[in-house]
mmCIF file of C-alpha atoms and ligand atoms in Angstrom:
data_model
loop_
_atom_site.group_PDB
_atom_site.id
_atom_site.type_symbol
_atom_site.label_atom_id
_atom_site.label_comp_id
_atom_site.label_asym_id
_atom_site.label_seq_id
_atom_site.Cartn_x
_atom_site.Cartn_y
_atom_site.Cartn_z
ATOM 1 C CA LEU A 116 132.297 117.979 83.308
ATOM 2 C CA TRP A 117 129.825 116.155 85.575
ATOM 3 C CA GLY A 118 130.464 118.727 88.344
ATOM 4 C CA GLN A 119 129.993 121.620 85.918
ATOM 5 C CA ALA A 120 126.719 120.221 84.640
ATOM 6 C CA ARG A 121 125.487 119.474 88.149
ATOM 7 C CA ARG A 122 126.233 123.030 89.335
ATOM 8 C CA ILE A 123 124.705 124.594 86.230
ATOM 9 C CA LEU A 124 121.545 122.520 86.524
ATOM 10 C CA THR A 125 120.998 122.736 90.282
ATOM 11 C CA PRO A 126 118.982 126.005 90.057
ATOM 12 C CA GLY A 127 116.715 124.176 87.617
ATOM 13 C CA PHE A 128 115.565 121.992 90.516
ATOM 14 C CA SER A 129 115.034 124.649 93.174
ATOM 15 C CA GLN A 130 111.677 125.370 94.772
ATOM 16 C CA GLU A 131 111.467 128.489 92.611
ATOM 17 C CA ALA A 132 111.890 126.363 89.487
ATOM 18 C CA MET A 133 109.198 123.927 90.662
ATOM 19 C CA ARG A 134 106.719 126.799 90.789
ATOM 20 C CA VAL A 135 107.477 127.466 87.127
ATOM 21 C CA TYR A 136 107.211 123.795 86.116
ATOM 22 C CA HIS A 137 103.939 123.461 88.018
ATOM 23 C CA ARG A 138 101.995 124.957 85.133
ATOM 24 C CA ALA A 139 103.377 122.420 82.623
ATOM 25 C CA MET A 140 102.720 119.578 85.061
ATOM 26 C CA GLN A 141 99.155 120.766 85.578
ATOM 27 C CA SER A 142 98.596 120.995 81.804
ATOM 28 C CA VAL A 143 99.573 117.321 81.472
ATOM 29 C CA SER A 144 97.259 116.405 84.353
ATOM 30 C CA ASP A 145 94.396 118.250 82.595
ATOM 31 C CA ASP A 146 95.118 116.437 79.322
ATOM 32 C CA LEU A 147 95.133 113.090 81.130
ATOM 33 C CA THR A 148 91.791 113.870 82.763
ATOM 34 C CA ALA A 149 90.323 114.848 79.377
ATOM 35 C CA LYS A 150 91.519 111.561 77.890
ATOM 36 C CA TRP A 151 90.207 109.410 80.756
ATOM 37 C CA ASN A 152 86.803 111.138 80.661
ATOM 38 C CA ASP A 153 86.087 109.162 77.485
ATOM 39 C CA LEU A 154 87.440 105.812 78.710
ATOM 40 C CA SER A 155 86.346 103.055 81.065
ATOM 41 C CA ASP A 156 89.575 101.021 80.969
ATOM 42 C CA VAL A 157 93.050 102.514 81.056
ATOM 43 C CA SER A 158 96.430 100.929 80.269
ATOM 44 C CA VAL A 159 98.428 102.286 83.195
ATOM 45 C CA HIS A 160 101.860 101.597 81.697
ATOM 46 C CA GLU A 161 101.013 103.353 78.449
ATOM 47 C CA ASP A 162 99.431 106.423 80.030
ATOM 48 C CA MET A 163 102.019 106.915 82.776
ATOM 49 C CA THR A 164 104.786 106.666 80.168
ATOM 50 C CA ALA A 165 103.005 109.272 78.044
ATOM 51 C CA ALA A 166 102.271 111.588 80.983
ATOM 52 C CA THR A 167 105.791 111.545 82.430
ATOM 53 C CA LEU A 168 107.423 112.029 79.024
ATOM 54 C CA GLU A 169 105.116 114.960 78.385
ATOM 55 C CA VAL A 170 105.945 116.500 81.774
ATOM 56 C CA ILE A 171 109.716 116.382 81.319
ATOM 57 C CA SER A 172 109.390 117.561 77.735
ATOM 58 C CA ARG A 173 106.968 120.448 78.446
ATOM 59 C CA ALA A 174 108.578 121.533 81.735
ATOM 60 C CA GLY A 175 112.232 120.921 80.851
ATOM 61 C CA PHE A 176 112.270 121.743 77.160
ATOM 62 C CA SER A 177 109.105 123.816 76.609
ATOM 63 C CA GLN A 178 107.944 121.410 73.955
ATOM 64 C CA SER A 179 105.008 119.020 73.746
ATOM 65 C CA MET A 180 105.663 115.519 72.440
ATOM 66 C CA GLY A 181 102.078 115.199 71.275
ATOM 67 C CA LEU A 182 101.461 112.121 73.423
ATOM 68 C CA LEU A 183 98.468 113.647 75.230
ATOM 69 C CA GLY A 184 96.266 116.490 74.022
ATOM 70 C CA GLU A 185 97.405 118.845 71.250
ATOM 71 C CA PRO A 186 99.332 118.970 68.955
ATOM 72 C CA ALA A 187 99.184 115.532 67.303
ATOM 73 C CA GLN A 188 102.450 113.650 67.490
ATOM 74 C CA ALA A 189 104.945 114.356 64.708
ATOM 75 C CA SER A 190 106.358 111.279 62.944
ATOM 76 C CA GLU A 191 109.903 112.411 63.840
ATOM 77 C CA THR A 192 109.001 112.415 67.544
ATOM 78 C CA LYS A 193 107.421 108.985 67.210
ATOM 79 C CA GLU A 194 110.611 107.625 65.653
ATOM 80 C CA PHE A 195 112.721 109.361 68.324
ATOM 81 C CA LEU A 196 110.723 107.704 71.128
ATOM 82 C CA SER A 197 110.914 104.285 69.462
ATOM 83 C CA ALA A 198 114.686 104.687 69.106
ATOM 84 C CA LEU A 199 114.978 105.582 72.817
ATOM 85 C CA GLU A 200 112.793 102.624 73.770
ATOM 86 C CA ARG A 201 114.844 100.123 71.740
ATOM 87 C CA THR A 202 118.128 101.507 73.088
ATOM 88 C CA LEU A 203 116.917 101.257 76.692
ATOM 89 C CA ASP A 204 115.667 97.711 76.145
ATOM 90 C CA TRP A 205 118.998 96.713 74.700
ATOM 91 C CA ALA A 206 120.978 98.411 77.492
ATOM 92 C CA SER A 207 119.032 96.729 80.276
ATOM 93 C CA GLN A 208 119.006 93.280 78.667
ATOM 94 C CA SER A 209 122.689 93.365 77.798
ATOM 95 C CA SER A 210 123.681 94.038 81.400
ATOM 96 C CA ASN A 211 122.266 90.580 82.264
ATOM 97 C CA ASP A 212 123.853 88.704 79.344
ATOM 98 C CA LEU A 213 126.495 86.047 79.878
ATOM 99 C CA PRO A 214 129.756 86.971 78.063
ATOM 100 C CA ILE A 215 129.366 84.865 74.878
ATOM 101 C CA VAL A 216 125.617 85.375 74.627
ATOM 102 C CA GLY A 217 126.229 89.095 75.056
ATOM 103 C CA TRP A 218 128.809 89.146 72.274
ATOM 104 C CA VAL A 219 126.499 87.322 69.851
ATOM 105 C CA ARG A 220 123.497 89.446 70.731
ATOM 106 C CA GLY A 221 125.617 92.592 70.589
ATOM 107 C CA ARG A 222 126.794 91.802 67.026
ATOM 108 C CA HIS A 223 123.222 91.154 65.947
ATOM 109 C CA ALA A 224 121.821 94.285 67.623
ATOM 110 C CA LYS A 225 124.632 96.683 66.740
ATOM 111 C CA PRO A 226 123.474 98.034 63.340
ATOM 112 C CA GLN A 227 119.988 98.916 64.655
ATOM 113 C CA LEU A 228 121.483 100.273 67.884
ATOM 114 C CA SER A 229 123.881 102.561 65.989
ATOM 115 C CA ARG A 230 121.031 103.839 63.821
ATOM 116 C CA ASP A 231 118.863 104.474 66.902
ATOM 117 C CA VAL A 232 121.580 106.318 68.811
ATOM 118 C CA ALA A 233 122.388 108.460 65.762
ATOM 119 C CA PHE A 234 118.698 109.267 65.241
ATOM 120 C CA ALA A 235 118.199 110.244 68.894
ATOM 121 C CA GLN A 236 121.331 112.411 68.859
ATOM 122 C CA ASN A 237 120.310 114.190 65.647
ATOM 123 C CA TYR A 238 116.822 114.813 66.993
ATOM 124 C CA VAL A 239 118.229 116.549 70.063
ATOM 125 C CA ASP A 240 120.911 118.399 68.048
ATOM 126 C CA ASP A 241 118.063 119.900 65.986
ATOM 127 C CA LEU A 242 116.236 120.898 69.173
ATOM 128 C CA ILE A 243 119.371 122.726 70.338
ATOM 129 C CA LYS A 244 119.864 124.405 66.941
ATOM 130 C CA VAL A 245 116.285 125.694 66.940
ATOM 131 C CA ARG A 246 116.713 127.021 70.495
ATOM 132 C CA ARG A 247 119.932 128.796 69.503
ATOM 133 C CA ARG A 248 117.962 130.545 66.758
ATOM 134 C CA THR A 249 114.916 131.410 68.834
ATOM 135 C CA GLY A 250 116.658 132.352 72.102
ATOM 136 C CA VAL A 251 115.449 131.752 75.655
ATOM 137 C CA ALA A 252 112.210 129.799 75.734
ATOM 138 C CA ARG A 253 110.624 131.601 78.671
ATOM 139 C CA ALA A 254 109.587 128.304 80.140
ATOM 140 C CA ASN A 255 106.250 126.686 79.530
ATOM 141 C CA GLY A 256 104.960 129.341 77.203
ATOM 142 C CA GLY A 257 104.814 131.737 80.136
ATOM 143 C CA GLU A 258 106.633 134.862 81.111
ATOM 144 C CA GLU A 259 108.529 133.034 83.859
ATOM 145 C CA GLY A 260 112.179 131.969 84.038
ATOM 146 C CA PRO A 261 114.277 129.759 81.763
ATOM 147 C CA ASP A 262 113.664 126.057 81.228
ATOM 148 C CA LEU A 263 116.271 123.283 81.673
ATOM 149 C CA LEU A 264 117.494 123.598 78.104
ATOM 150 C CA ASP A 265 118.065 127.335 78.539
ATOM 151 C CA LEU A 266 120.055 126.668 81.710
ATOM 152 C CA MET A 267 122.202 124.076 79.948
ATOM 153 C CA MET A 268 122.847 126.329 76.966
ATOM 154 C CA ASN A 269 123.290 129.731 78.546
ATOM 155 C CA SER A 270 124.595 129.343 82.111
ATOM 156 C CA GLU A 271 128.167 129.513 83.254
ATOM 157 C CA ASP A 272 129.411 127.149 85.896
ATOM 158 C CA PRO A 273 129.805 129.365 89.012
ATOM 159 C CA GLU A 274 133.054 127.566 89.885
ATOM 160 C CA THR A 275 134.930 127.435 86.561
ATOM 161 C CA GLY A 276 133.089 130.146 84.602
ATOM 162 C CA GLN A 277 132.745 127.709 81.683
ATOM 163 C CA THR A 278 129.630 126.767 79.724
ATOM 164 C CA LEU A 279 128.745 123.219 78.718
ATOM 165 C CA PRO A 280 129.952 122.010 75.297
ATOM 166 C CA ASP A 281 127.132 121.337 72.797
ATOM 167 C CA GLU A 282 127.823 117.610 72.735
ATOM 168 C CA ASN A 283 127.427 117.450 76.496
ATOM 169 C CA ILE A 284 124.200 119.459 76.347
ATOM 170 C CA ARG A 285 122.813 116.903 73.930
ATOM 171 C CA ASP A 286 123.786 114.031 76.239
ATOM 172 C CA GLN A 287 122.259 115.848 79.205
ATOM 173 C CA VAL A 288 118.970 116.294 77.341
ATOM 174 C CA LEU A 289 118.881 112.570 76.548
ATOM 175 C CA THR A 290 119.748 111.701 80.161
ATOM 176 C CA PHE A 291 116.985 113.914 81.492
ATOM 177 C CA LEU A 292 114.435 112.500 79.085
ATOM 178 C CA VAL A 293 115.272 108.955 80.171
ATOM 179 C CA ALA A 294 116.021 109.476 83.893
ATOM 180 C CA GLY A 295 113.121 111.885 84.164
ATOM 181 C CA HIS A 296 110.321 109.672 82.882
ATOM 182 C CA GLU A 297 110.954 105.951 83.429
ATOM 183 C CA THR A 298 111.431 106.226 87.206
ATOM 184 C CA THR A 299 108.529 108.587 87.825
ATOM 185 C CA ALA A 300 106.269 106.425 85.662
ATOM 186 C CA ALA A 301 107.256 103.432 87.823
ATOM 187 C CA LEU A 302 106.385 105.366 90.998
ATOM 188 C CA LEU A 303 103.013 106.451 89.592
ATOM 189 C CA GLU A 304 102.186 102.921 88.473
ATOM 190 C CA VAL A 305 102.894 101.522 91.937
ATOM 191 C CA ALA A 306 100.794 104.336 93.417
ATOM 192 C CA LEU A 307 97.902 103.579 91.056
ATOM 193 C CA HIS A 308 98.092 99.892 91.886
ATOM 194 C CA TYR A 309 97.696 100.574 95.610
ATOM 195 C CA LEU A 310 95.034 103.183 94.914
ATOM 196 C CA ALA A 311 93.038 100.762 92.778
ATOM 197 C CA SER A 312 93.479 97.859 95.218
ATOM 198 C CA ALA A 313 91.971 99.487 98.306
ATOM 199 C CA PRO A 314 89.056 101.972 98.251
ATOM 200 C CA THR A 315 90.126 103.332 101.667
ATOM 201 C CA VAL A 316 93.334 104.666 100.102
ATOM 202 C CA ALA A 317 91.311 106.726 97.627
ATOM 203 C CA THR A 318 89.042 108.070 100.373
ATOM 204 C CA THR A 319 92.029 109.176 102.480
ATOM 205 C CA LEU A 320 93.778 110.838 99.572
ATOM 206 C CA ARG A 321 90.624 112.524 98.298
ATOM 207 C CA SER A 322 89.856 114.045 101.658
ATOM 208 C CA SER A 323 93.416 115.416 101.843
ATOM 209 C CA LEU A 324 92.933 117.498 98.667
ATOM 210 C CA ASP A 325 92.499 121.198 99.171
ATOM 211 C CA ALA A 326 88.854 121.637 98.034
ATOM 212 C CA GLY A 327 89.657 121.224 94.350
ATOM 213 C CA SER A 328 92.538 123.712 94.417
ATOM 214 C CA THR A 329 95.352 122.874 92.005
ATOM 215 C CA THR A 330 97.806 125.652 92.924
ATOM 216 C CA TYR A 331 101.482 124.915 93.534
ATOM 217 C CA GLU A 332 101.084 125.596 97.268
ATOM 218 C CA SER A 333 98.037 123.406 97.803
ATOM 219 C CA ILE A 334 99.763 120.417 96.237
ATOM 220 C CA ALA A 335 103.247 120.999 97.681
ATOM 221 C CA LYS A 336 101.954 121.213 101.246
ATOM 222 C CA ASN A 337 99.814 118.044 101.103
ATOM 223 C CA ARG A 338 101.558 115.792 103.644
ATOM 224 C CA VAL A 339 99.124 112.902 103.235
ATOM 225 C CA LEU A 340 99.886 112.640 99.533
ATOM 226 C CA ARG A 341 103.637 112.920 100.233
ATOM 227 C CA ALA A 342 103.422 110.140 102.827
ATOM 228 C CA PHE A 343 101.548 107.948 100.340
ATOM 229 C CA LEU A 344 104.277 108.481 97.708
ATOM 230 C CA SER A 345 107.026 107.812 100.263
ATOM 231 C CA GLU A 346 105.439 104.502 101.213
ATOM 232 C CA CYS A 347 105.297 103.513 97.520
ATOM 233 C CA LEU A 348 108.994 104.411 97.198
ATOM 234 C CA ARG A 349 109.855 102.479 100.355
ATOM 235 C CA LEU A 350 108.261 99.225 99.218
ATOM 236 C CA TRP A 351 109.061 99.508 95.518
ATOM 237 C CA PRO A 352 111.975 101.898 94.890
ATOM 238 C CA PRO A 353 112.082 102.384 91.083
ATOM 239 C CA VAL A 354 115.892 102.344 91.365
ATOM 240 C CA PRO A 355 116.226 99.332 93.668
ATOM 241 C CA GLY A 356 119.858 99.962 94.577
ATOM 242 C CA PHE A 357 123.080 101.718 93.677
ATOM 243 C CA PHE A 358 126.818 101.037 93.616
ATOM 244 C CA ARG A 359 129.487 102.803 95.605
ATOM 245 C CA VAL A 360 133.228 102.122 95.456
ATOM 246 C CA ALA A 361 135.241 102.238 98.697
ATOM 247 C CA ARG A 362 137.957 104.935 98.491
ATOM 248 C CA THR A 363 139.825 103.540 101.488
ATOM 249 C CA ASP A 364 139.771 100.260 103.418
ATOM 250 C CA GLN A 365 136.546 100.200 105.376
ATOM 251 C CA ASN A 366 134.698 98.179 107.942
ATOM 252 C CA LEU A 367 131.037 98.300 107.084
ATOM 253 C CA GLY A 368 128.696 96.645 109.592
ATOM 254 C CA GLY A 369 131.358 94.079 110.471
ATOM 255 C CA PHE A 370 132.445 93.395 106.866
ATOM 256 C CA GLU A 371 135.946 94.307 105.696
ATOM 257 C CA ILE A 372 135.718 96.234 102.402
ATOM 258 C CA PRO A 373 139.117 96.879 100.780
ATOM 259 C CA ALA A 374 139.762 100.135 98.881
ATOM 260 C CA GLY A 375 138.541 99.889 95.294
ATOM 261 C CA ARG A 376 135.889 97.245 96.030
ATOM 262 C CA ALA A 377 132.397 98.018 94.737
ATOM 263 C CA VAL A 378 129.461 97.592 97.087
ATOM 264 C CA PHE A 379 125.876 97.358 95.953
ATOM 265 C CA VAL A 380 123.480 99.068 98.336
ATOM 266 C CA LEU A 381 120.187 97.212 97.986
ATOM 267 C CA ALA A 382 117.632 99.837 99.004
ATOM 268 C CA LEU A 383 114.834 97.407 98.181
ATOM 269 C CA ALA A 384 115.938 95.153 101.063
ATOM 270 C CA ALA A 385 117.055 97.853 103.510
ATOM 271 C CA GLN A 386 113.730 99.638 103.205
ATOM 272 C CA ARG A 387 111.869 96.491 104.244
ATOM 273 C CA ASP A 388 114.127 95.650 107.193
ATOM 274 C CA HIS A 389 111.915 94.577 110.106
ATOM 275 C CA LYS A 390 114.508 95.763 112.621
ATOM 276 C CA VAL A 391 114.102 99.313 111.386
ATOM 277 C CA TRP A 392 110.587 99.508 110.058
ATOM 278 C CA GLY A 393 108.846 97.179 112.523
ATOM 279 C CA THR A 394 106.996 93.910 112.161
ATOM 280 C CA ASP A 395 104.665 95.363 109.537
ATOM 281 C CA ALA A 396 107.615 96.368 107.319
ATOM 282 C CA SER A 397 106.276 94.396 104.347
ATOM 283 C CA GLU A 398 102.831 95.957 104.548
ATOM 284 C CA PHE A 399 101.697 99.117 102.841
ATOM 285 C CA ARG A 400 101.007 101.650 105.598
ATOM 286 C CA ALA A 401 101.499 105.244 104.456
ATOM 287 C CA SER A 402 100.796 106.671 107.905
ATOM 288 C CA ARG A 403 104.247 105.503 109.049
ATOM 289 C CA PHE A 404 105.642 108.534 107.198
ATOM 290 C CA ILE A 405 103.439 110.850 109.222
ATOM 291 C CA ASP A 406 104.541 109.200 112.471
ATOM 292 C CA THR A 407 107.448 111.460 113.519
ATOM 293 C CA ARG A 408 109.290 108.762 115.466
ATOM 294 C CA ILE A 409 109.739 106.678 112.339
ATOM 295 C CA THR A 410 110.379 109.675 110.103
ATOM 296 C CA ALA A 411 113.259 110.650 112.369
ATOM 297 C CA ARG A 412 114.787 107.176 112.229
ATOM 298 C CA SER A 413 114.062 106.403 108.619
ATOM 299 C CA GLY A 414 116.524 108.965 107.202
ATOM 300 C CA GLU A 415 119.357 106.497 107.505
ATOM 301 C CA PHE A 416 117.542 103.656 105.784
ATOM 302 C CA PHE A 417 115.283 105.347 103.258
ATOM 303 C CA ALA A 418 117.302 105.971 100.112
ATOM 304 C CA PRO A 419 115.133 105.746 96.972
ATOM 305 C CA TRP A 420 116.989 108.806 95.649
ATOM 306 C CA GLY A 421 120.477 107.445 96.361
ATOM 307 C CA ALA A 422 122.853 109.366 98.595
ATOM 308 C CA GLY A 423 125.575 112.014 98.580
ATOM 309 C CA PRO A 424 126.680 114.365 95.776
ATOM 310 C CA ARG A 425 125.475 111.966 93.082
ATOM 311 C CA SER A 426 122.001 111.571 94.542
ATOM 312 C CA CYS A 427 119.002 112.227 92.327
ATOM 313 C CA ILE A 428 118.924 115.842 91.148
ATOM 314 C CA GLY A 429 115.316 115.393 90.023
ATOM 315 C CA ARG A 430 113.912 114.383 93.413
ATOM 316 C CA GLN A 431 111.717 117.452 94.017
ATOM 317 C CA PHE A 432 110.683 117.490 90.384
ATOM 318 C CA ALA A 433 109.549 113.855 90.524
ATOM 319 C CA LEU A 434 107.719 114.267 93.829
ATOM 320 C CA HIS A 435 105.873 117.369 92.717
ATOM 321 C CA GLU A 436 105.026 115.856 89.341
ATOM 322 C CA ALA A 437 103.711 112.652 90.927
ATOM 323 C CA ALA A 438 101.673 114.686 93.425
ATOM 324 C CA VAL A 439 100.137 116.858 90.670
ATOM 325 C CA LEU A 440 99.208 113.876 88.485
ATOM 326 C CA LEU A 441 97.840 111.809 91.371
ATOM 327 C CA SER A 442 95.813 114.719 92.747
ATOM 328 C CA GLY A 443 94.187 115.117 89.344
ATOM 329 C CA ILE A 444 93.361 111.418 89.167
ATOM 330 C CA VAL A 445 92.030 111.151 92.733
ATOM 331 C CA ALA A 446 89.947 114.321 92.404
ATOM 332 C CA ASN A 447 88.273 113.205 89.183
ATOM 333 C CA PHE A 448 88.132 109.409 89.086
ATOM 334 C CA ASP A 449 87.322 106.287 91.016
ATOM 335 C CA VAL A 450 89.745 103.573 89.951
ATOM 336 C CA ASP A 451 89.777 99.808 90.385
ATOM 337 C CA LEU A 452 91.870 96.893 89.142
ATOM 338 C CA VAL A 453 90.447 95.225 86.021
ATOM 339 C CA ASP A 454 92.707 92.182 85.845
ATOM 340 C CA ARG A 455 93.020 91.709 89.586
ATOM 341 C CA HIS A 456 96.556 90.332 89.753
ATOM 342 C CA GLU A 457 97.401 91.074 93.343
ATOM 343 C CA PRO A 458 99.924 91.383 94.786
ATOM 344 C CA ILE A 459 101.695 93.718 92.421
ATOM 345 C CA ARG A 460 104.030 91.977 89.934
ATOM 346 C CA MET A 461 107.259 93.715 89.057
ATOM 347 C CA ARG A 462 109.701 93.496 86.185
ATOM 348 C CA GLU A 463 113.222 94.792 86.023
ATOM 349 C CA ARG A 464 114.362 96.859 83.086
ATOM 350 C CA GLY A 465 116.577 99.859 83.802
ATOM 351 C CA THR A 466 114.134 100.388 86.641
ATOM 352 C CA LEU A 467 111.962 98.203 88.838
ATOM 353 C CA ARG A 468 108.537 98.788 87.322
ATOM 354 C CA PRO A 469 105.164 97.008 87.607
ATOM 355 C CA GLU A 470 104.120 94.574 84.888
ATOM 356 C CA PRO A 471 101.636 96.426 82.664
ATOM 357 C CA PHE A 472 98.142 96.329 84.145
ATOM 358 C CA THR A 473 94.735 97.820 83.420
ATOM 359 C CA ILE A 474 92.516 99.883 85.691
ATOM 360 C CA GLY A 475 88.847 100.704 85.366
ATOM 361 C CA VAL A 476 88.110 104.425 85.646
ATOM 362 C CA SER A 477 84.819 106.218 86.265
ATOM 363 C CA ARG A 478 84.100 109.875 87.024
ATOM 364 C CA VAL A 479 83.728 110.632 90.709
ATOM 365 C CA ALA A 480 80.029 111.155 91.413
ATOM 366 C CA MET A 481 79.333 114.862 91.988
ATOM 367 C CA GLU A 482 77.796 115.700 95.351
ATOM 368 C CA GLY A 483 74.250 117.096 95.519
HETATM 369 C C1 HEM B 662 110.545 108.586 91.289
HETATM 370 C C2 HEM B 662 111.392 109.150 90.479
HETATM 371 C C3 HEM B 662 112.882 109.040 90.573
HETATM 372 C C4 HEM B 662 113.671 108.175 91.294
HETATM 373 C C5 HEM B 662 113.219 107.075 92.248
HETATM 374 C C6 HEM B 662 115.055 108.506 91.007
HETATM 375 C C7 HEM B 662 116.142 107.874 91.561
HETATM 376 C C8 HEM B 662 117.455 108.170 91.272
HETATM 377 C C9 HEM B 662 118.594 107.498 91.835
HETATM 378 C C10 HEM B 662 118.549 106.372 92.860
HETATM 379 C C11 HEM B 662 119.705 108.054 91.288
HETATM 380 C C12 HEM B 662 121.171 107.635 91.557
HETATM 381 C C13 HEM B 662 121.608 108.268 92.849
HETATM 382 C C14 HEM B 662 122.887 107.759 93.446
HETATM 383 O O1 HEM B 662 123.678 107.060 92.790
HETATM 384 O O2 HEM B 662 123.122 108.091 94.626
HETATM 385 C C15 HEM B 662 119.271 109.091 90.377
HETATM 386 C C16 HEM B 662 120.109 109.904 89.642
HETATM 387 C C17 HEM B 662 119.681 110.862 88.745
HETATM 388 N N1 HEM B 662 118.378 111.254 88.516
HETATM 389 FE FE1 HEM B 662 116.732 110.489 89.393
HETATM 390 N N2 HEM B 662 115.081 109.546 90.110
HETATM 391 C C18 HEM B 662 113.779 109.912 89.824
HETATM 392 C C19 HEM B 662 113.352 110.943 89.002
HETATM 393 C C20 HEM B 662 114.181 111.784 88.298
HETATM 394 C C21 HEM B 662 113.736 112.909 87.505
HETATM 395 C C22 HEM B 662 112.286 113.358 87.339
HETATM 396 C C23 HEM B 662 114.857 113.454 86.945
HETATM 397 C C24 HEM B 662 114.988 114.652 86.034
HETATM 398 C C25 HEM B 662 114.041 115.506 85.772
HETATM 399 C C26 HEM B 662 115.996 112.680 87.404
HETATM 400 C C27 HEM B 662 117.296 112.911 87.039
HETATM 401 C C28 HEM B 662 118.374 112.237 87.549
HETATM 402 C C29 HEM B 662 119.756 112.509 87.151
HETATM 403 C C30 HEM B 662 120.208 113.535 86.107
HETATM 404 C C31 HEM B 662 120.563 111.650 87.909
HETATM 405 C C32 HEM B 662 122.101 111.588 87.882
HETATM 406 C C33 HEM B 662 122.588 112.554 88.951
HETATM 407 C C34 HEM B 662 124.087 112.757 88.966
HETATM 408 O O3 HEM B 662 124.844 111.817 88.710
HETATM 409 O O4 HEM B 662 124.493 113.894 89.264
HETATM 410 N N3 HEM B 662 115.549 111.687 88.240
HETATM 411 N N4 HEM B 662 117.905 109.146 90.378
#
């Protein structure tokens, strides 16, 4: 079933698909700019959560959540997001619980958890029912191709010829809503922290923008912005590591790993290894990703998206989304840290994400 879903959804993450999603991403960027125009202080955690949820919802499911811009948020959507939030909190805390503590906490949390899961499932079931009635969404209100939900509902797996069962479609939608926002919000928050900490970063990024152009091409080809995002991912990968299980007995870097043993690959450490990245490995230096010598070597040690057939399907989506949102911010605002807690402080939930912080925003002074 995983393979079927992966094959069915792969076209939804092609370059062609990114061109279609670009419009939805840009609409969220415009809404964020409109909101920040009226503010001097911004809660980064709150606004990056809202922006990334809106992007996955508008681009993937052709539906606004009402978190930024119009329409106002429906109470059902509010309850759905709270249910998701509580479930995620519970899931990440429970993975750290000691056995007895976990059992006690689990018993206490279970009734609310069951209600939340049922609410979230019903919400998505309704979304699917409505789409079955209305037919293909024609993504993002445009005349272009299908959105992710259309792909899930109407495509056959090229290998087996089967379509996904409704229950699986619902689980996929929930996975995409969660996987698609929390990680990208973490990346954007790290990016904003570095942007707000050093004015030179903003100057470099601003001068890389294509004279105010917001087309798909102008943003996709911006190597300076890409290098900046890569350096954020190197130092603070939102998914700090991943498990793999050895299929056969292995010798890995001098360690004997028997078949069946799980190994945790700690990207957070590997991506700061001085032997690979040099003596300034712990420093933020985006230009290392423009330096070809290091780019060529880094492939083996740079794994914020995981590796192999299970690696992140949303990689291009996340990179393009982050580039669109950051371009909008850099083009329109000067930002600085209000509560100057440097260096960045992180907390671990499902993802590695900065502690909430506030930035000051002011419109970039117009020239002439
Ligand atoms: C900065 C943003 C993101 C990061 C750092 C990230 C990272 C990752 C990582 C490390 C994995 C596990 C890979 C492995 O085990 O090898 C993963 C899986 C996954 N990601 Fe992402 N991700 C991001 C954004 C997204 C977005 C935007 C989406 C969807 C729109 C998405 C959807 C998924 C899905 C569905 C999987 C499971 C893939 C599978 O098992 O086939 N991710 N991601």
